[in-house]
Amino acid sequence: MLAELLRLKGKTTKKVVGLMSGTSVDGIDTCLAEISGNGVSTRVNVLAFATYPYPDNIRNAVLEASNPSSGTVEKICRLNFTLGKLFAEAVKNIANASGISLLDIDLVGSHGQTIYHIPCLSSDSPPHDNMLPGIAPAGSTLQIGEPSVIAHETGITTVADFRPRDIAAGGQGAPLVSYADFILFRDKEKGRSLQNIGGIANVTFLPKDCNINEVIAFDTGPGNMIIDRITERITNNAAHFDKDGILAAQGQINRELLLNLQRHSFLSKPPPKTTGREEFGVCYADKIYNDAVKAGINNMDILATVTWFTAYSIAESYKQWILNRHSISEVILSGGGCHNKTLLKCIKQNLDPSIRVYPIDMFGITSDSKEALAFAILANETISGNTNNVPNATGAREQVVLGKILPGRHR
Ligand SMILES: Nc1ncnc2c1ncn2[C@@H]1O[C@H](COP(=O)(O)OP(=O)(O)OP(=O)(O)O)[C@@H](O)[C@H]1O
Ligand SMILES: CC(=O)N[C@H]1[C@@H]2OC[C@@H](O2)[C@@H](O)[C@@H]1O[C@H](C)C(=O)O
């Protein structure tokens, strides 16, 4: 293993595969990139990207495992190795599609699949939550997709399980892409927001000419998660998302429903903050839908209103936590939500007209590939021995080296 680590540390340009499946549970984002250098001198060249969709049974198994009322230790235990296989297949598929041998890939960085996330235990958490009273309560997080399977099946050294070390350092274990955003997008002339719209939406704000400790990053709230679930309800599961925002465009905003949504406590919570299915998942969205139907609101208006609320939660978080001290010149969007034209229109309407809003694709990175690329970069940092969390984003007490390293087959 030492020989492998020394080989990798000595290699200035590496072929790295980043793997990420997020809270939308739509599939495995797989990015093959050439990464040169490390730290602030990192340079990346994306060679290939693909999303390998989860088969329906796997998607349902992940959603079931993520729900405390249906998940069991046996289901999670089995799913961990099943996803490890699928993630390994994703590496093999992207290598095959790119016409390169697995032997030419130096490293894999795998986020895995979040099953459950507890950002932090408050000091007054119920005893059964905080089982070690008197010892600083920490949060906890679980990502599965067994990296030992990835390393064994591909023969490639794999870095995975990035979030726990940040939580061990007192942070919330998320958001982590802010490190990659800093590496790739900091600018000497202007402040810019990198806004991810995945199942959950999160922002990295890079003040003009900032250093890593000046980065502001947090989850802004729901991304596609509520929109997806309401779309499933109004289409009786015929659709999992509002393609291009076509359905929401047919509806009108219901003021009463919007006011109710805007009262969600997450919006007024100061950073550092992260969220997930636990707060904005199926249970939350189903209650919103069922109450709205009882109030006589029609389906398209419900979808139009939650779409507007998602945009509002993003813009409102800028006003509350960024624009009070900084100016934002541009917002660069990534994540699958970029494809929702109605959501993009709502975001622009909620932001000051002076702020330019455009997709990340203008920087040669597709909106769907950014997170997978970020975990390739994080893996390169870990193998280089560099700290790669952003304490200002997660609340960690210090910068730490994230992840666990599983050596590939002996070369
Ligand atoms: N054409 C489209 N029109 C509207 N929405 C779309 C379209 N394509 C994808 N999406 C949305 O993007 C979502 C997937 O986005 P993405 O892969 O960025 O989420 P994720 O990475 O799983 O989430 P997170 O960043 O929270 O981990 C889908 O669930 C859907 O809501
Ligand atoms: C626990 C977890 O998986 N959180 C995700 C989720 O999806 C978006 C947002 O919430 C972000 O905080 C995080 O993922 C991204 C990749 C991050 O860590 O930056």
XYZ file of C-alpha atoms and ligand atoms in Angstrom:
461
model
C 0.000 0.000 0.000
C 2.834 2.385 0.828
C 4.334 1.833 -2.631
C 0.953 2.655 -4.206
C 0.552 5.828 -2.131
C 4.088 6.946 -3.002
C 3.427 6.178 -6.680
C 0.291 8.290 -6.656
C 1.874 11.116 -4.630
C 4.724 11.269 -7.114
C 2.457 11.382 -10.141
C 1.778 15.005 -11.126
C -0.928 14.184 -13.685
C -3.483 11.525 -12.830
C -6.526 10.050 -14.493
C -9.218 10.137 -11.826
C -12.836 8.934 -11.848
C -15.252 10.835 -9.598
C -18.468 9.053 -8.560
C -21.512 10.694 -7.009
C -25.103 9.787 -6.455
C -27.062 12.484 -4.672
C -30.316 12.982 -2.866
C -32.353 12.767 -6.077
C -31.319 9.088 -6.287
C -31.510 9.206 -10.085
C -28.245 7.454 -10.872
C -24.462 7.407 -10.592
C -22.819 10.554 -11.960
C -19.445 9.376 -13.292
C -16.734 11.822 -14.370
C -13.356 10.822 -15.855
C -10.887 13.692 -15.560
C -7.213 14.339 -15.964
C -6.041 16.191 -12.834
C -2.638 17.889 -12.703
C -1.056 19.234 -9.555
C -2.999 19.715 -6.335
C -4.210 22.432 -3.978
C -4.593 25.886 -5.526
C -2.415 24.806 -8.471
C -4.869 22.048 -9.442
C -5.756 21.958 -13.126
C -8.507 19.700 -14.447
C -9.459 18.460 -17.909
C -12.748 16.587 -18.081
C -12.330 13.634 -20.466
C -15.776 12.029 -20.146
C -18.981 12.164 -18.158
C -22.021 9.916 -17.916
C -24.886 9.270 -15.530
C -25.667 5.576 -15.177
C -29.317 5.484 -14.071
C -30.264 3.350 -11.099
C -32.549 0.464 -12.092
C -36.011 1.121 -10.599
C -35.620 -1.640 -8.005
C -32.338 -0.142 -6.781
C -33.772 3.403 -6.695
C -36.726 2.123 -4.656
C -34.389 0.182 -2.346
C -32.320 3.339 -1.678
C -35.444 5.401 -0.953
C -36.786 2.640 1.305
C -33.458 2.332 3.166
C -33.332 6.124 3.631
C -36.712 6.172 5.373
C -36.562 5.268 9.103
C -40.022 3.703 8.883
C -38.987 1.226 6.154
C -35.196 0.966 6.290
C -33.678 -1.954 8.195
C -30.086 -2.795 9.068
C -30.288 -5.882 6.874
C -31.540 -3.894 3.846
C -28.813 -1.244 4.334
C -26.145 -3.929 4.850
C -27.078 -5.675 1.599
C -27.543 -2.435 -0.339
C -24.069 -1.230 0.666
C -22.398 -4.055 -1.268
C -24.906 -3.950 -4.120
C -24.187 -0.255 -4.673
C -20.444 -0.972 -4.374
C -20.843 -3.284 -7.360
C -22.865 -0.695 -9.302
C -20.302 2.034 -8.583
C -17.517 -0.302 -9.741
C -19.512 -1.005 -12.917
C -19.762 2.749 -13.500
C -15.950 3.013 -13.434
C -15.630 0.117 -15.884
C -18.303 1.632 -18.156
C -16.718 5.104 -18.341
C -13.277 3.541 -19.021
C -14.745 1.358 -21.742
C -16.680 4.254 -23.284
C -13.464 6.325 -23.269
C -11.410 3.545 -24.828
C -8.956 3.375 -21.938
C -7.898 0.464 -19.753
C -8.679 0.360 -16.050
C -4.907 0.079 -15.621
C -4.589 3.642 -16.987
C -6.855 5.058 -14.280
C -4.905 6.115 -11.200
C -7.603 6.910 -8.670
C -11.302 6.754 -7.898
C -13.056 9.284 -5.665
C -16.470 7.997 -4.607
C -19.049 9.986 -2.628
C -21.294 6.960 -2.452
C -25.015 7.307 -1.744
C -26.253 9.185 1.296
C -28.715 7.056 3.236
C -29.130 9.271 6.278
C -27.656 12.550 7.528
C -27.809 14.040 11.024
C -25.953 17.361 10.731
C -25.446 17.799 14.442
C -27.037 16.909 17.737
C -28.116 19.961 19.689
C -27.058 19.996 23.341
C -30.698 19.488 24.327
C -31.216 16.486 22.026
C -33.357 13.762 23.638
C -31.231 11.255 25.618
C -31.767 8.440 23.110
C -30.243 10.691 20.435
C -27.283 11.826 22.486
C -26.142 8.595 24.133
C -22.943 10.087 25.518
C -24.136 13.144 27.490
C -21.296 15.333 28.624
C -19.229 14.393 25.602
C -19.576 16.938 22.824
C -22.615 15.830 20.780
C -21.698 15.272 17.191
C -23.796 14.622 14.193
C -23.608 11.536 12.072
C -23.882 10.652 8.408
C -24.077 7.464 6.389
C -23.029 7.083 2.763
C -23.062 3.570 1.307
C -21.612 1.982 -1.870
C -18.867 -0.127 -0.341
C -15.483 1.271 -1.508
C -13.700 -2.020 -0.805
C -15.835 -3.497 -3.576
C -14.941 -0.615 -5.920
C -11.202 -0.990 -5.193
C -11.330 -4.773 -5.516
C -13.472 -4.927 -8.652
C -11.594 -2.195 -10.525
C -8.123 -2.731 -9.058
C -7.912 1.055 -8.615
C -7.049 2.857 -5.373
C -10.275 4.350 -4.120
C -10.890 7.284 -1.778
C -14.379 7.327 -0.293
C -16.488 8.209 2.749
C -15.460 11.863 2.843
C -18.098 13.286 5.190
C -17.387 11.543 8.549
C -13.976 13.158 9.124
C -15.505 16.625 8.900
C -18.146 15.585 11.446
C -15.397 14.110 13.652
C -13.832 17.581 13.529
C -17.117 19.094 14.772
C -18.590 19.993 11.384
C -21.818 19.031 9.675
C -20.114 16.914 6.993
C -21.615 19.006 4.191
C -21.478 20.844 1.865
C -18.119 19.525 0.632
C -18.083 20.677 -3.020
C -17.236 24.185 -1.796
C -13.570 23.133 -1.688
C -13.655 22.224 -5.387
C -15.625 25.387 -6.162
C -12.847 27.420 -4.515
C -10.159 25.587 -6.508
C -11.971 25.994 -9.835
C -13.914 29.254 -9.684
C -12.359 31.838 -7.342
C -11.883 35.137 -9.163
C -9.670 38.144 -8.402
C -12.133 40.617 -9.901
C -15.613 39.581 -8.746
C -17.669 37.760 -6.130
C -19.531 34.791 -7.537
C -22.051 32.255 -6.308
C -21.884 28.642 -7.385
C -25.451 27.377 -6.943
C -26.086 23.631 -7.116
C -29.687 22.594 -7.710
C -29.817 18.894 -6.907
C -32.418 17.236 -4.770
C -31.178 19.674 -2.145
C -29.805 23.050 -3.235
C -26.539 24.404 -1.909
C -24.466 27.492 -2.577
C -20.768 28.310 -2.463
C -20.130 32.055 -2.411
C -16.587 33.058 -3.355
C -15.860 36.667 -2.354
C -13.630 38.558 -4.777
C -10.008 37.330 -4.488
C -10.885 35.195 -1.444
C -8.845 32.668 0.492
C -10.282 29.325 1.655
C -11.276 30.739 5.051
C -13.407 33.458 3.445
C -15.562 31.020 1.461
C -19.232 31.060 2.463
C -21.190 27.888 1.749
C -24.341 26.228 3.019
C -27.463 24.378 1.919
C -30.114 26.883 0.810
C -32.933 24.355 1.219
C -34.893 22.250 -1.263
C -33.626 21.892 -4.811
C -35.611 19.492 -6.964
C -36.804 17.344 -4.075
C -40.230 18.907 -3.425
C -40.801 19.577 -7.145
C -40.045 15.915 -7.930
C -42.425 14.528 -5.301
C -45.298 16.884 -6.204
C -44.784 15.897 -9.864
C -45.037 12.231 -8.883
C -48.259 12.931 -6.976
C -49.959 14.930 -9.739
C -48.940 12.404 -12.424
C -49.649 9.332 -10.283
C -45.965 8.393 -10.597
C -46.028 8.618 -14.396
C -43.225 11.180 -14.079
C -40.475 11.569 -11.436
C -39.705 15.188 -12.313
C -41.252 18.184 -14.109
C -39.348 17.918 -17.393
C -38.141 21.376 -18.432
C -40.627 22.845 -15.936
C -43.469 22.446 -18.447
C -46.119 21.499 -15.888
C -45.314 24.248 -13.366
C -45.490 26.826 -16.186
C -49.196 25.994 -16.547
C -50.005 26.887 -12.945
C -50.426 30.033 -10.863
C -48.805 30.797 -7.505
C -51.173 30.270 -4.588
C -50.373 33.013 -2.050
C -51.724 31.131 0.976
C -49.691 28.029 0.174
C -46.577 30.127 -0.523
C -46.862 31.900 2.826
C -47.140 28.517 4.533
C -44.028 27.204 2.745
C -42.051 30.366 3.551
C -42.546 29.774 7.255
C -40.249 26.671 7.163
C -37.732 27.044 9.997
C -34.743 25.976 7.848
C -34.893 29.276 5.946
C -34.221 31.379 9.031
C -31.536 29.036 10.420
C -28.098 30.707 10.229
C -25.210 28.884 8.498
C -23.429 26.564 8.850
C -26.421 24.506 7.824
C -27.210 21.443 5.752
C -30.370 19.520 5.125
C -31.730 16.538 3.227
C -34.617 14.132 2.708
C -35.008 14.151 6.456
C -36.489 17.685 6.226
C -37.715 18.135 2.635
C -38.326 14.567 1.507
C -41.453 12.583 0.706
C -43.100 13.005 4.139
C -42.804 16.803 3.947
C -43.882 17.042 0.292
C -46.813 14.647 0.740
C -48.142 16.742 3.650
C -47.849 19.901 1.561
C -49.701 18.212 -1.305
C -52.449 16.624 0.799
C -53.156 19.862 2.708
C -53.191 21.870 -0.548
C -55.657 19.465 -2.179
C -57.913 19.687 0.912
C -57.751 23.493 0.562
C -59.016 23.136 -3.025
C -55.790 24.185 -4.765
C -55.414 22.555 -8.199
C -52.442 20.374 -9.117
C -50.675 22.770 -11.482
C -50.962 25.628 -8.991
C -49.456 23.428 -6.257
C -46.496 22.615 -8.527
C -46.108 26.242 -9.647
C -46.099 27.363 -6.011
C -43.475 24.849 -4.777
C -41.335 25.720 -7.799
C -41.543 29.413 -6.930
C -40.832 28.581 -3.240
C -37.685 26.655 -4.217
C -36.434 29.710 -6.139
C -37.453 32.008 -3.276
C -35.535 29.891 -0.710
C -32.360 30.209 -2.804
C -32.627 33.978 -3.336
C -33.771 34.630 0.246
C -30.718 32.805 1.626
C -28.484 35.132 -0.437
C -30.267 38.169 0.990
C -30.030 36.878 4.561
C -26.552 35.403 4.671
C -24.456 36.802 1.794
C -25.718 40.155 0.460
C -25.643 41.632 3.969
C -21.832 41.753 3.649
C -20.935 41.126 0.025
C -22.035 41.918 -3.504
C -22.737 39.097 -5.929
C -21.869 39.731 -9.576
C -22.965 36.382 -10.949
C -24.678 33.146 -10.046
C -23.375 30.058 -11.830
C -25.892 27.226 -11.779
C -25.226 23.479 -11.734
C -27.164 20.324 -10.964
C -30.148 18.749 -12.652
C -32.398 21.632 -11.648
C -30.641 23.702 -14.338
C -32.856 21.924 -16.856
C -36.043 23.209 -15.197
C -36.741 26.338 -17.261
C -39.570 27.472 -15.004
C -37.379 27.180 -11.904
C -34.593 29.161 -13.605
C -37.106 31.875 -14.537
C -38.331 32.014 -10.924
C -34.759 32.270 -9.619
C -34.032 35.229 -11.914
C -37.295 36.903 -10.819
C -36.306 36.495 -7.158
C -32.798 37.934 -7.641
C -31.778 41.549 -8.236
C -31.706 42.159 -12.030
C -28.060 43.320 -11.723
C -26.961 39.733 -10.884
C -26.127 37.671 -13.961
C -27.400 34.067 -13.840
C -26.047 31.405 -16.175
C -25.331 27.647 -16.307
C -21.880 26.295 -15.446
C -21.658 24.806 -18.951
C -20.106 28.126 -20.040
C -16.986 27.046 -18.084
C -16.641 23.780 -19.993
C -18.165 21.735 -17.173
C -21.650 20.331 -17.760
C -24.205 21.145 -15.074
C -24.720 17.463 -14.313
C -21.020 16.602 -13.965
C -19.827 19.159 -11.427
C -20.421 17.136 -8.264
C -18.745 13.995 -9.611
C -15.800 16.142 -10.752
C -15.676 17.675 -7.272
C -15.184 14.244 -5.674
C -12.423 13.443 -8.146
C -10.713 16.661 -7.011
C -11.327 15.857 -3.323
C -9.798 12.383 -3.819
C -6.735 13.923 -5.464
C -6.346 16.258 -2.501
C -6.683 13.398 0.003
C -4.077 11.287 -1.779
C -1.833 14.384 -1.907
C -2.183 14.738 1.858
C -3.953 18.103 1.622
C -6.758 19.208 3.921
C -9.930 19.492 1.841
C -12.907 20.547 3.945
C -14.061 24.173 4.340
C -14.647 24.826 8.062
C -16.449 28.085 7.278
C -18.968 26.009 5.327
C -19.421 22.987 7.575
C -18.659 24.436 11.005
C -15.705 22.086 11.546
C -13.206 23.231 14.163
C -10.284 22.737 11.771
C -9.269 21.821 8.255
C -8.826 18.065 7.894
C -7.950 15.501 5.240
C -11.243 13.866 4.286
C -11.919 10.291 3.291
C -10.687 6.743 3.653
C -8.173 5.204 1.207
C -8.682 1.656 -0.105
C -5.634 0.464 -2.083
C -6.257 -1.046 -5.509
C -4.709 -4.294 -6.647
C -0.937 -4.458 -6.300
C 0.546 -3.087 -9.545
N -35.023 18.011 -18.071
C -35.232 18.256 -16.778
N -36.204 19.131 -16.396
C -36.421 19.408 -15.089
N -35.721 18.852 -14.074
C -34.733 17.978 -14.419
C -34.431 17.635 -15.761
N -33.391 16.729 -15.737
C -33.087 16.516 -14.447
N -33.877 17.259 -13.651
C -33.884 17.329 -12.203
O -32.596 17.059 -11.718
C -32.673 16.086 -10.682
C -31.361 15.335 -10.606
O -30.414 16.360 -10.368
P -29.015 16.007 -9.706
O -28.498 14.761 -10.309
O -28.181 17.233 -9.730
O -29.457 15.716 -8.214
P -28.527 15.045 -7.085
O -27.083 15.264 -7.401
O -28.993 13.665 -6.877
O -28.931 15.897 -5.842
P -27.975 16.497 -4.678
O -27.110 17.555 -5.337
O -28.974 17.013 -3.695
O -27.158 15.359 -4.183
C -33.848 15.236 -11.051
O -34.395 14.607 -9.895
C -34.804 16.279 -11.603
O -35.511 16.894 -10.552
C -25.425 14.624 3.404
C -25.442 14.929 1.923
O -25.272 14.059 1.087
N -25.687 16.231 1.585
C -25.701 16.623 0.191
C -27.082 17.137 -0.237
O -27.044 17.395 -1.633
C -26.732 18.801 -1.839
C -26.474 19.292 -0.448
O -27.271 18.394 0.380
C -24.998 19.081 -0.040
O -24.895 19.591 1.290
C -24.580 17.622 -0.031
O -23.925 17.205 -1.232
C -23.018 18.028 -1.928
C -22.369 17.184 -3.018
C -21.917 18.609 -1.007
O -21.554 17.962 -0.009
O -21.395 19.680 -1.356
